[in-house]
XYZ file of C-alpha atoms in Angstrom:
765
model
C -6.362 14.432 -11.538
C -9.647 15.898 -12.686
C -10.743 19.162 -11.117
C -14.418 20.047 -10.888
C -15.837 23.199 -12.396
C -16.379 24.815 -9.024
C -12.692 24.577 -8.135
C -11.726 26.161 -11.455
C -14.176 29.011 -10.864
C -12.783 29.569 -7.378
C -9.240 29.719 -8.691
C -10.307 32.244 -11.284
C -11.938 34.331 -8.553
C -8.711 34.177 -6.616
C -6.679 35.397 -9.580
C -9.030 38.270 -10.210
C -9.785 39.285 -6.664
C -6.704 38.639 -4.552
C -6.768 39.383 -0.863
C -5.946 42.571 0.891
C -4.847 43.771 4.265
C -7.114 46.716 4.955
C -10.160 46.415 7.155
C -12.435 47.435 4.276
C -11.189 44.545 2.137
C -11.445 42.161 5.066
C -15.125 42.975 5.508
C -15.967 42.106 1.908
C -13.528 39.324 1.048
C -15.123 35.893 0.666
C -12.234 33.818 2.006
C -14.305 30.641 1.674
C -14.022 31.013 -2.107
C -10.307 30.214 -1.824
C -10.899 26.825 -0.192
C -10.713 23.564 -2.146
C -12.260 20.876 0.109
C -10.978 18.155 -2.220
C -7.349 18.724 -1.205
C -6.304 15.652 0.766
C -9.199 13.450 -0.363
C -6.788 11.527 -2.596
C -3.350 10.087 -1.923
C -3.318 9.239 1.775
C -4.544 12.586 3.114
C -7.777 10.997 4.388
C -9.755 14.245 4.434
C -13.379 14.560 3.334
C -15.359 17.166 1.350
C -18.490 16.942 3.485
C -20.536 19.875 4.730
C -19.716 21.040 8.241
C -19.098 24.190 10.248
C -15.934 24.819 12.312
C -15.550 22.088 14.964
C -18.991 20.733 14.090
C -20.388 17.787 16.021
C -21.980 16.542 12.794
C -20.237 16.071 9.429
C -22.799 15.143 6.744
C -21.071 14.100 3.573
C -20.574 11.492 0.874
C -19.349 7.979 1.605
C -17.597 6.212 -1.254
C -15.943 3.238 0.422
C -16.123 1.104 3.542
C -12.886 -0.853 3.825
C -9.170 -0.156 3.813
C -6.795 2.540 5.025
C -8.045 5.106 2.540
C -11.593 4.746 3.856
C -10.714 6.576 7.061
C -12.980 9.545 6.322
C -15.490 7.521 4.307
C -14.605 9.337 1.072
C -11.813 8.696 -1.425
C -11.407 10.811 -4.540
C -10.553 7.964 -6.928
C -13.824 6.162 -6.225
C -16.650 6.313 -8.741
C -19.606 5.241 -6.572
C -21.340 6.834 -3.606
C -22.951 4.634 -0.961
C -24.929 7.502 0.506
C -24.531 10.352 2.953
C -23.523 9.546 6.527
C -23.609 12.084 9.353
C -20.386 11.345 11.220
C -16.782 10.914 10.130
C -13.176 11.634 11.061
C -10.858 13.758 8.932
C -7.266 13.000 8.069
C -6.733 10.224 10.590
C -4.894 6.934 10.207
C -7.726 4.986 11.823
C -11.443 5.073 11.037
C -14.683 5.085 12.931
C -18.226 6.420 12.443
C -20.103 6.532 9.124
C -23.325 6.583 11.141
C -26.921 6.903 9.911
C -26.249 6.735 6.200
C -29.081 8.236 4.117
C -29.433 7.439 0.410
C -32.135 8.796 -1.919
C -33.518 6.202 -4.315
C -35.805 6.009 -7.342
C -37.319 2.681 -8.309
C -36.803 -0.633 -6.566
C -34.726 -0.368 -3.393
C -31.874 -2.898 -3.432
C -30.469 -3.813 -0.028
C -28.759 -7.163 -0.564
C -25.651 -7.747 1.538
C -22.529 -7.408 -0.636
C -19.853 -7.859 2.021
C -18.684 -11.150 0.599
C -18.570 -9.850 -2.965
C -15.523 -8.469 -4.714
C -17.025 -4.983 -4.734
C -17.587 -4.991 -0.959
C -16.726 -1.288 -0.633
C -20.040 -0.395 -2.230
C -23.565 -1.119 -1.048
C -26.154 -2.757 -3.243
C -27.907 0.605 -3.563
C -24.753 2.661 -4.367
C -24.797 5.087 -7.283
C -22.204 6.018 -9.868
C -21.215 9.703 -9.852
C -18.686 11.931 -11.597
C -16.524 14.724 -10.263
C -17.764 16.955 -13.091
C -21.162 17.019 -11.354
C -19.803 17.285 -7.836
C -19.302 20.500 -5.857
C -17.843 21.275 -2.446
C -17.250 24.478 -0.550
C -17.035 25.298 3.168
C -20.387 24.326 4.679
C -21.853 22.849 1.486
C -21.602 19.716 -0.662
C -23.521 18.667 -3.776
C -23.414 15.799 -6.259
C -25.571 14.255 -8.963
C -26.358 10.563 -8.462
C -26.399 9.054 -11.946
C -28.198 5.853 -10.973
C -31.232 7.646 -9.560
C -31.014 10.951 -11.462
C -31.159 12.756 -8.122
C -29.199 15.864 -7.169
C -28.088 15.734 -3.546
C -27.117 18.822 -1.542
C -25.945 19.071 2.069
C -25.295 21.845 4.558
C -24.997 21.972 8.345
C -24.995 23.781 11.651
C -22.941 22.706 14.676
C -25.214 19.787 15.586
C -27.605 19.405 12.661
C -27.552 18.567 8.976
C -29.904 19.824 6.282
C -30.281 17.735 3.114
C -31.944 18.827 -0.128
C -32.679 16.273 -2.839
C -34.047 17.128 -6.274
C -35.928 14.102 -7.637
C -37.186 13.123 -11.085
C -40.862 12.285 -11.617
C -41.575 8.903 -10.048
C -44.173 7.109 -7.955
C -41.340 5.069 -6.418
C -39.054 7.724 -4.944
C -37.695 7.310 -1.452
C -34.794 6.968 0.939
C -32.821 4.191 2.565
C -31.749 4.990 6.132
C -29.047 2.410 6.795
C -28.342 1.846 10.480
C -25.862 -1.009 10.107
C -23.665 0.885 7.637
C -20.323 1.865 9.174
C -16.807 2.672 7.979
C -14.327 -0.218 8.194
C -14.896 -3.333 10.277
C -17.121 -1.985 13.037
C -19.337 -4.340 15.002
C -22.946 -3.243 15.406
C -24.199 -4.332 18.822
C -27.557 -2.563 19.077
C -29.789 -0.792 16.562
C -33.199 0.744 17.072
C -35.407 2.710 14.687
C -38.810 4.247 15.312
C -41.144 6.088 12.963
C -42.573 8.834 15.164
C -45.059 10.044 12.559
C -45.370 10.223 8.780
C -42.544 12.775 8.514
C -40.323 12.016 11.536
C -37.989 9.190 12.517
C -35.560 8.579 15.315
C -32.893 5.926 15.686
C -30.147 4.658 17.963
C -27.086 2.510 17.476
C -24.212 1.183 19.535
C -21.156 -0.160 17.825
C -17.596 -1.141 18.638
C -14.460 -0.311 16.722
C -11.799 2.247 17.483
C -14.143 3.698 20.076
C -14.820 0.609 22.185
C -18.359 1.739 23.024
C -19.992 4.267 20.751
C -23.591 5.257 21.463
C -25.276 7.638 19.053
C -28.846 8.896 18.762
C -30.451 10.316 15.630
C -33.536 12.431 15.030
C -34.744 13.433 11.557
C -37.685 15.241 9.979
C -38.672 14.976 6.304
C -40.440 17.702 4.348
C -42.674 15.144 2.645
C -44.818 12.392 4.195
C -43.691 8.850 3.530
C -44.721 5.245 3.807
C -42.172 2.899 5.263
C -40.845 -0.576 5.887
C -38.251 -1.728 8.414
C -35.907 -4.421 7.117
C -34.077 -6.552 9.675
C -31.927 -9.630 9.140
C -28.505 -11.027 10.018
C -25.382 -11.670 8.001
C -22.281 -13.739 8.516
C -19.155 -11.581 8.811
C -16.085 -13.788 9.138
C -16.671 -15.920 12.226
C -19.460 -13.799 13.707
C -23.094 -13.094 12.959
C -24.134 -9.458 12.807
C -27.559 -7.824 12.696
C -28.666 -5.561 9.864
C -31.296 -2.849 10.120
C -32.555 -0.503 7.399
C -35.515 1.833 7.167
C -37.036 2.038 3.672
C -39.036 5.208 3.003
C -41.226 5.743 -0.068
C -43.266 8.531 -1.682
C -44.115 9.981 -5.105
C -42.350 12.980 -6.654
C -42.946 15.311 -9.557
C -40.159 16.240 -11.974
C -37.705 18.541 -10.182
C -39.449 18.219 -6.833
C -37.226 18.969 -3.865
C -37.444 16.902 -0.692
C -35.608 18.183 2.365
C -34.391 16.307 5.435
C -33.394 17.860 8.762
C -31.279 15.621 10.997
C -29.455 15.874 14.312
C -27.292 13.604 16.427
C -26.559 13.281 20.142
C -24.439 11.023 22.315
C -26.768 11.675 25.254
C -30.178 10.439 24.109
C -33.183 10.821 21.811
C -34.286 13.906 23.694
C -30.882 15.488 23.159
C -30.984 14.858 19.406
C -34.509 16.291 19.162
C -33.551 19.370 21.174
C -30.529 19.911 18.972
C -32.721 19.808 15.885
C -35.415 22.119 17.239
C -32.865 24.648 18.508
C -30.528 24.807 15.519
C -32.804 23.938 12.580
C -36.276 25.390 13.252
C -37.019 26.188 9.584
C -36.645 24.524 6.177
C -34.241 27.226 5.012
C -31.542 25.504 3.004
C -29.992 28.587 1.416
C -30.068 30.523 4.673
C -28.359 27.643 6.499
C -25.794 27.329 3.733
C -24.958 31.020 3.859
C -24.749 30.977 7.660
C -22.311 28.063 7.492
C -20.206 29.907 4.942
C -20.164 32.997 7.149
C -18.941 30.939 10.084
C -16.068 29.750 7.926
C -15.305 33.277 6.778
C -15.185 34.413 10.404
C -12.451 31.812 10.944
C -10.545 32.278 7.698
C -10.354 36.082 7.920
C -8.120 35.813 10.990
C -5.185 35.539 8.611
C -5.020 37.642 5.467
C -2.393 36.905 2.838
C -1.327 38.852 -0.243
C 0.034 36.809 -3.116
C -0.226 36.536 -6.903
C -0.058 32.745 -6.725
C -3.674 31.530 -6.690
C -2.639 27.924 -6.097
C -0.676 28.756 -2.960
C -3.539 30.932 -1.734
C -5.890 27.970 -2.116
C -3.498 25.626 -0.313
C -3.184 28.126 2.543
C -6.883 28.748 3.111
C -7.737 25.082 2.642
C -5.127 24.354 5.310
C -6.723 26.911 7.633
C -10.082 25.284 6.857
C -8.808 21.802 7.697
C -7.183 23.111 10.874
C -10.669 23.905 12.206
C -12.330 20.513 11.734
C -11.135 19.089 15.054
C -11.354 18.953 18.006
C -15.096 18.569 17.582
C -17.922 19.927 19.684
C -19.252 17.155 21.934
C -22.115 18.674 23.887
C -25.832 19.127 23.235
C -27.546 22.514 23.125
C -28.778 22.056 26.705
C -25.216 21.527 27.980
C -25.421 17.771 28.496
C -22.611 15.548 27.279
C -21.219 12.038 27.656
C -18.228 11.950 29.989
C -15.179 9.712 29.925
C -16.947 7.543 32.510
C -19.666 7.072 29.856
C -22.166 8.788 32.135
C -24.242 11.807 31.160
C -23.020 15.059 32.721
C -24.533 18.526 32.818
C -22.044 20.979 31.399
C -21.920 24.711 30.852
C -23.548 25.786 27.575
C -21.006 28.609 27.389
C -18.023 26.327 27.953
C -18.693 23.179 25.916
C -16.880 19.896 25.849
C -14.867 18.743 22.841
C -13.804 15.369 21.516
C -11.403 14.026 18.843
C -8.102 15.072 20.391
C -5.307 13.655 18.249
C -2.697 15.015 20.645
C 0.301 13.041 19.344
C -0.130 14.907 16.080
C -1.568 18.256 17.038
C 0.639 19.307 19.984
C 3.364 20.061 17.433
C 1.755 22.766 15.278
C -2.048 22.853 15.473
C -2.261 23.936 19.116
C 0.591 26.449 18.732
C -1.281 27.895 15.728
C -4.526 28.144 17.701
C -2.616 29.817 20.546
C -1.871 32.642 18.098
C -5.138 33.140 16.230
C -7.620 32.006 18.900
C -5.892 31.508 22.280
C -9.173 31.409 24.193
C -10.298 28.449 22.092
C -7.064 26.674 22.986
C -7.772 27.318 26.688
C -11.220 25.768 26.163
C -9.569 22.621 24.797
C -7.415 22.382 27.903
C -10.418 22.840 30.201
C -12.178 20.085 28.286
C -9.220 17.719 28.654
C -8.924 18.427 32.380
C -12.594 17.501 32.853
C -12.051 14.320 30.872
C -9.217 13.378 33.200
C -11.419 13.980 36.228
C -14.277 11.882 34.836
C -12.232 8.997 33.493
C -9.305 9.010 35.916
C -6.714 9.992 33.337
C -6.445 12.602 30.579
C -6.758 10.621 27.325
C -4.006 10.493 24.733
C -6.562 10.137 21.928
C -10.162 10.705 22.957
C -12.837 9.549 20.524
C -16.410 10.361 21.632
C -15.648 9.841 25.328
C -13.693 6.647 24.669
C -10.080 5.979 25.550
C -8.630 4.620 22.325
C -5.091 4.296 23.693
C -3.827 5.414 20.312
C -0.267 6.695 19.867
C 2.338 7.470 22.506
C 3.450 10.125 24.995
C 1.337 12.249 27.355
C 1.068 15.474 25.437
C -1.463 17.173 27.661
C 1.766 18.334 29.331
C 2.777 20.075 26.110
C -0.554 21.865 25.697
C -0.600 23.070 29.289
C 3.049 24.172 29.364
C 2.755 25.991 26.061
C -0.398 27.855 27.060
C 1.019 28.705 30.477
C 4.329 30.064 29.192
C 2.452 32.189 26.650
C 0.353 33.701 29.417
C -2.925 31.924 28.619
C -4.158 30.525 31.914
C -7.946 30.558 31.821
C -8.107 27.058 33.230
C -7.434 25.529 36.624
C -3.639 25.557 36.464
C -3.193 23.447 39.591
C -5.622 20.813 38.332
C -3.894 20.853 34.958
C -0.539 20.354 36.642
C -1.931 17.473 38.727
C -3.321 15.915 35.541
C 0.111 16.094 33.925
C 1.747 14.412 36.917
C -0.986 11.784 36.920
C -0.334 10.679 33.342
C 3.429 10.795 33.905
C 3.328 8.613 37.042
C 0.162 6.643 36.653
C -1.371 3.746 38.459
C -4.616 1.997 37.609
C -6.612 3.233 40.593
C -9.267 5.765 39.779
C -9.600 4.776 36.132
C -13.260 4.765 35.095
C -14.638 1.242 35.681
C -16.223 1.244 32.226
C -12.783 1.180 30.613
C -11.949 -2.415 29.609
C -8.911 -3.656 31.483
C -7.329 -4.854 28.257
C -7.041 -1.191 27.283
C -4.995 -0.228 30.356
C -1.572 -0.846 28.760
C -2.607 1.290 25.793
C -4.370 4.228 27.414
C -1.490 4.849 29.823
C 2.235 5.317 29.225
C 4.882 2.917 30.467
C 6.921 5.642 32.097
C 7.419 3.363 35.075
C 10.312 1.697 33.277
C 12.559 4.705 33.246
C 11.187 6.366 36.359
C 11.425 3.399 38.655
C 13.156 0.270 37.453
C 15.788 0.690 34.746
C 16.043 4.417 34.229
C 15.119 3.890 30.574
C 12.532 1.986 28.541
C 14.019 -1.432 27.696
C 13.284 -2.503 24.154
C 12.706 -6.091 25.256
C 10.041 -4.974 27.726
C 8.011 -2.602 25.599
C 7.186 -1.923 21.969
C 8.277 1.382 20.345
C 10.575 1.879 23.312
C 12.866 4.520 21.783
C 10.072 6.687 20.414
C 8.136 6.478 23.674
C 11.143 7.391 25.764
C 12.049 10.368 23.580
C 8.522 11.717 23.831
C 8.423 11.075 27.584
C 11.620 13.109 27.911
C 10.041 16.036 26.079
C 6.786 15.794 28.046
C 8.749 15.581 31.287
C 10.595 18.749 30.312
C 7.170 20.395 29.912
C 6.234 19.214 33.413
C 9.485 20.596 34.812
C 8.614 24.011 33.350
C 5.209 23.910 35.030
C 6.675 22.675 38.310
C 9.203 25.487 38.400
C 6.554 28.098 37.610
C 4.308 26.771 40.381
C 7.082 26.636 42.958
C 7.287 22.842 43.132
C 11.084 22.769 43.265
C 11.320 19.068 44.053
C 9.403 18.033 40.943
C 11.061 20.747 38.877
C 14.443 19.157 39.504
C 13.131 15.622 39.223
C 11.460 16.167 35.862
C 14.315 18.239 34.505
C 16.407 15.144 35.152
C 13.891 12.932 33.375
C 14.017 15.367 30.441
C 17.637 14.303 29.903
C 16.491 10.720 29.489
C 17.016 10.889 25.743
C 20.751 10.547 26.406
C 20.227 6.874 27.357
C 19.329 5.988 23.779
C 22.164 7.705 21.952
C 24.630 5.173 20.596
C 27.978 6.955 20.037
C 29.118 4.254 17.630
C 26.234 4.447 15.154
C 25.319 8.014 16.221
C 21.623 7.155 16.204
C 18.998 6.794 18.922
C 18.891 3.045 19.382
C 16.988 0.461 21.398
C 18.589 -0.808 24.599
C 17.420 -3.987 26.339
C 16.922 -4.662 30.035
C 20.538 -5.821 30.359
C 21.849 -2.552 28.969
C 22.794 -3.988 25.572
C 22.071 -2.289 22.275
C 19.425 -3.788 20.008
C 20.999 -6.071 17.395
C 20.920 -6.270 14.489
C 20.550 -2.543 13.899
C 19.586 -0.875 10.628
C 18.611 2.828 10.796
C 16.525 2.455 7.616
C 14.462 -0.412 8.940
C 10.784 -0.067 9.777
C 8.185 -2.544 10.942
C 4.945 -0.624 11.327
C 4.001 -0.228 15.005
C 6.116 -3.256 15.932
C 9.681 -2.023 16.408
C 11.634 0.426 18.593
C 10.183 3.470 16.830
C 6.684 4.730 16.106
C 5.701 5.105 12.470
C 9.288 5.894 11.628
C 12.864 4.673 11.853
C 16.107 5.669 13.565
C 16.862 8.284 10.915
C 13.735 10.260 11.755
C 13.440 9.640 15.491
C 17.049 10.437 16.369
C 16.145 14.136 16.093
C 13.235 14.214 18.508
C 14.850 16.278 21.251
C 13.081 19.615 20.645
C 13.590 20.792 24.227
C 17.387 20.362 24.260
C 18.884 20.807 20.813
C 22.105 22.080 22.384
C 22.370 18.863 24.402
C 21.765 16.749 21.316
C 24.457 18.681 19.459
C 26.876 17.964 22.293
C 26.124 14.236 22.076
C 26.879 14.331 18.370
C 30.222 16.015 18.947
C 29.460 19.737 18.635
C 27.923 22.037 16.067
C 29.974 20.945 13.052
C 29.305 17.284 13.737
C 25.638 18.089 14.370
C 25.357 19.857 11.015
C 27.079 16.994 9.217
C 24.724 14.487 10.764
C 21.704 16.653 9.981
C 22.847 17.037 6.372
C 23.083 13.276 6.085
C 19.398 12.953 6.970
C 18.355 15.011 3.956
C 21.028 13.637 1.616
C 20.631 9.932 2.368
C 18.887 7.552 0.016
C 15.142 7.340 0.653
C 15.285 3.557 0.546
C 13.578 1.770 3.450
C 14.184 -1.757 4.647
C 11.917 -4.205 6.439
C 9.030 -6.464 5.553
C 6.284 -4.139 6.819
C 7.596 -0.607 6.346
C 5.210 1.891 7.891
C 3.065 3.504 5.227
C 3.192 6.650 7.361
C 6.828 7.208 6.346
C 6.094 9.416 3.351
C 6.878 12.811 1.875
C 10.567 11.952 1.806
C 13.543 14.237 1.312
C 16.330 11.761 1.851
C 15.238 10.081 5.071
C 13.356 13.154 6.306
C 9.676 12.162 6.255
C 7.379 15.165 6.100
C 4.316 12.962 5.692
C 4.459 12.028 9.372
C 4.648 14.222 12.435
C 7.903 13.207 14.193
C 9.899 14.980 11.470
C 8.019 18.263 11.499
C 10.478 20.305 13.560
C 13.687 19.051 11.956
C 14.114 21.556 9.103
C 14.332 24.352 11.684
C 17.128 22.744 13.676
C 19.732 24.368 11.408
C 18.743 27.730 12.912
C 20.140 26.568 16.257
C 23.594 25.861 14.867
C 24.250 28.905 12.714
C 23.030 27.562 9.347
C 19.730 29.415 8.846
C 20.050 29.322 5.058
C 19.647 25.551 5.223
C 16.397 25.942 7.136
C 15.217 28.436 4.514
C 15.955 26.247 1.515
C 14.563 23.072 3.088
C 11.365 24.744 4.263
C 11.007 26.141 0.747
C 11.448 22.658 -0.680
C 8.697 21.253 1.528
C 6.303 24.122 0.843
C 6.835 23.968 -2.907
C 7.058 20.221 -3.442
C 4.979 18.462 -0.788
C 1.765 20.536 -0.773
C -0.432 20.883 -3.876
C -3.817 22.229 -4.901
C -5.038 18.763 -5.859
C -6.805 15.810 -4.236
C -3.417 14.193 -3.554
C -2.038 17.507 -2.302
C -0.841 16.218 1.084
C 2.210 14.015 1.564
C 0.637 12.062 4.428
C -2.438 11.876 6.637
C -3.862 15.306 7.488
C -4.109 14.091 11.116
C -6.791 16.413 12.462
C -5.157 19.593 11.206
C -1.480 19.020 11.994
C -0.248 18.676 8.414
C -2.077 21.859 7.449
C -0.978 23.759 10.554
C 2.659 23.110 9.605
C 2.006 24.680 6.212
C 0.145 27.662 7.648
C 2.905 28.565 10.105
C 5.816 27.919 7.764
C 4.282 29.675 4.783
C 3.915 32.757 6.993
C 7.637 32.474 7.717
C 8.055 30.872 11.145
C 7.525 27.729 13.235
C 7.550 26.805 16.906
C 10.131 24.054 17.290
C 9.434 23.356 20.960
C 5.942 23.981 22.345
C 6.510 25.106 25.908
C 9.216 27.527 24.787
C 7.316 30.579 23.474
C 9.865 31.202 20.727
C 9.397 31.052 16.955
C 12.072 30.025 14.484
C 12.230 32.046 11.266
C 12.094 30.060 8.039
C 11.152 30.940 4.471
C 8.078 33.221 4.115
C 6.021 32.320 1.064
C 3.687 35.289 0.613
C 4.259 38.952 -0.182
C 2.399 40.008 2.934
C 0.601 38.354 5.828
C -1.663 40.067 8.335
C -2.490 38.165 11.508
C -5.596 39.527 13.216
C -5.045 38.983 16.915
C -6.975 39.309 20.148
C -7.566 42.844 21.343
C -7.898 44.227 17.788
C -4.131 43.972 17.286
C -2.410 42.956 14.096
C 0.969 41.503 13.268
C 2.066 42.144 9.703
C 4.831 40.204 7.950
C 5.900 42.114 4.852
C 8.305 40.587 2.344
C 10.545 42.582 0.002
C 11.957 41.104 -3.242
C 9.878 37.984 -2.790
C 9.895 35.473 -5.648
C 10.070 31.772 -6.333
C 13.874 31.950 -6.643
C 14.474 34.402 -3.790
C 14.128 31.864 -1.008
C 16.929 33.131 1.255
C 16.707 35.901 3.825
C 18.960 38.928 3.483
C 17.702 40.969 6.437
C 14.866 41.220 8.958
C 13.501 44.202 10.818
C 11.086 43.735 13.724
C 9.139 46.896 14.517
C 11.792 48.929 12.753
C 14.773 47.385 14.554
C 17.195 44.898 12.994
C 16.612 41.286 14.026
C 19.964 39.550 13.839
C 18.977 36.089 15.085
C 16.495 33.738 13.380
C 14.153 33.756 16.371
C 11.481 35.968 17.881
C 9.110 35.518 20.806
C 5.400 34.944 21.157
C 5.142 38.294 22.930
C 6.784 39.971 19.939
C 3.979 38.592 17.815
C 0.856 38.964 19.975
C 1.708 42.492 21.079
C 1.271 43.452 17.434
C 3.657 45.119 15.063
C 5.446 44.623 11.802
C 8.182 42.296 10.624
C 9.853 43.231 7.346
C 11.913 40.590 5.586
C 14.115 41.213 2.570
C 14.822 38.177 0.424
C 17.828 37.112 -1.638
C 18.452 34.572 -4.437
C 21.589 33.288 -2.682
C 22.395 32.302 0.909
C 23.464 35.154 3.174
C 25.050 35.579 6.587
C 21.803 36.762 8.124
C 20.829 34.886 11.268
C 24.228 33.325 11.893
C 24.784 35.467 14.952
C 24.664 33.473 18.181
C 21.649 33.910 20.427
C 22.239 35.597 23.764
């Protein structure tokens, strides 16, 4: 794929400059220069190159398509036209929303015909051709030249505001189109309002329905140049329904090279909130100052991990991963502390303890939150406090919260994982008792207390069906519920997390009860096929059975098949090994996963099953712990070589550099942890499994001015096996170390080998 000039320059800077580990280097290193925001914008990564700051509430950036799976972030690298620059978007998800308040500069006649019924329905009538050669992206900044209008567009941002800069040609017909009805994918616009406050200021409101079943958003914008205007309203036929359209057409004259700036802010609370956000965060027309401030915010994040390597491509992948890992969750509170709660009412919050949204917990409990617990544990505590408040307001902690909406997306109740992992690591700056109650609530729900604004049709989706195995059958019958095996396996893990919390809090009754539920995975193990398999309400195995078969979101598994899901027992690997017949049988079965044909069967195989090594699917989250399972059965060299294979072959410094959806930072968090040389197999157990370190040296800058240094001897592309490890000068004989070992600071020295060794085969105490 083509690479833009900026990326090439950044790579050259990386080759010349490198990164260091001393404090003096850290103060001067521009880590943002190592980031390539175009990684993941191709393939099915679903990331975007827009301008934003860490966890920003606003994400101004280019929109290149409306429809289809690869429109999830609004931008797709293979596209050749830009519709304009919207202010909201998701990153790396498998579902889309947003694309709100699209702004497009124009020169000449403004074309706004509806093209939804045309073949080229991904592009608006006013879209412009562009080329990647004249496109640039870096943390906190995006720029592109719009060929149709001969306008250079530049974007930067603060937490809640966007600043646009457009360089126009000479024309007496320059202007902008502010498109209120534009939205990514098949959203339904219910309400749209626009008001011209004065000759340089506009405000707007819209309510639409899609993934978020009620999304209210307010917009406030100031222009650096006075304009004349026209409001265009009409209706269009979309399938069987009629939808309103609303666009604001702005016009003015420009001289050659004249720059017109636009300041914009959003709020989910109201017009006043959007205006306050703008006045507080964007008081001046200082584009370069805002751009540099955004870059500094990214450097403050990226400098938390310093790597030393001669491989510029791997450095770029690493820091781009760290960049993507700080997109979500997103800030969801105005500067005055007000926010929209899960009851869809406005609440007054604490400006020093803001609310967040966009919690893709099914993905991020696995690696993103464990990563944050290392490099910014107080931020992770803030996420938990936010989720607890959401549960109080809405009646239940959401599985996937999207701007104060229960989406009901995915399975499990992984708030239990976040709370248990933070608690066992000693991070407890949240109401532990309320958190524990929230975990019990989602595990044993009823419909009382759920916010009345939640549509009743959503109830089966926003809440788990744990009642099946906790009350009636003792398992989830496949003829009573969809994705029964996957749900039950995740319930068992989450219940183990609850048992850990119960024991720590002295609730012995629930500790025993949930420890029993944690063994529920045993109900799905079929000793004949040696896979986790669906069982119906009469206790009979699902027939016919094919472990390769997948029917996306409509079978006994979730975005996977029996090959992948049979390994989701992270809390009891020893128990799973026993079911399989002991360590040797376990290893044989595990080998078969990676050695099997990658062929899938079924009419609608899940597109999420990607990044295949045999039947191991790295492109989707349920597989992410599996390579480290060899460490538990005395085969650490297999973990090392498989982790190396994933790191080297499934992540690239290219637009299609991810093997699956980024999923709000999870795919990148896996890379970050594993490239440093370790991974947490079971959040809730504060233990890290040693894998294959990729870099010559890593320095983790921790809370309390502590550092943890991982130094690699004889590191090379071929030396992927570990010969020896010393932790703070003492030999480490097992392929595990604890969270305390890491956060207390120190040094781990790893010596590598070109061939497998006996290191790490010693049994754990």
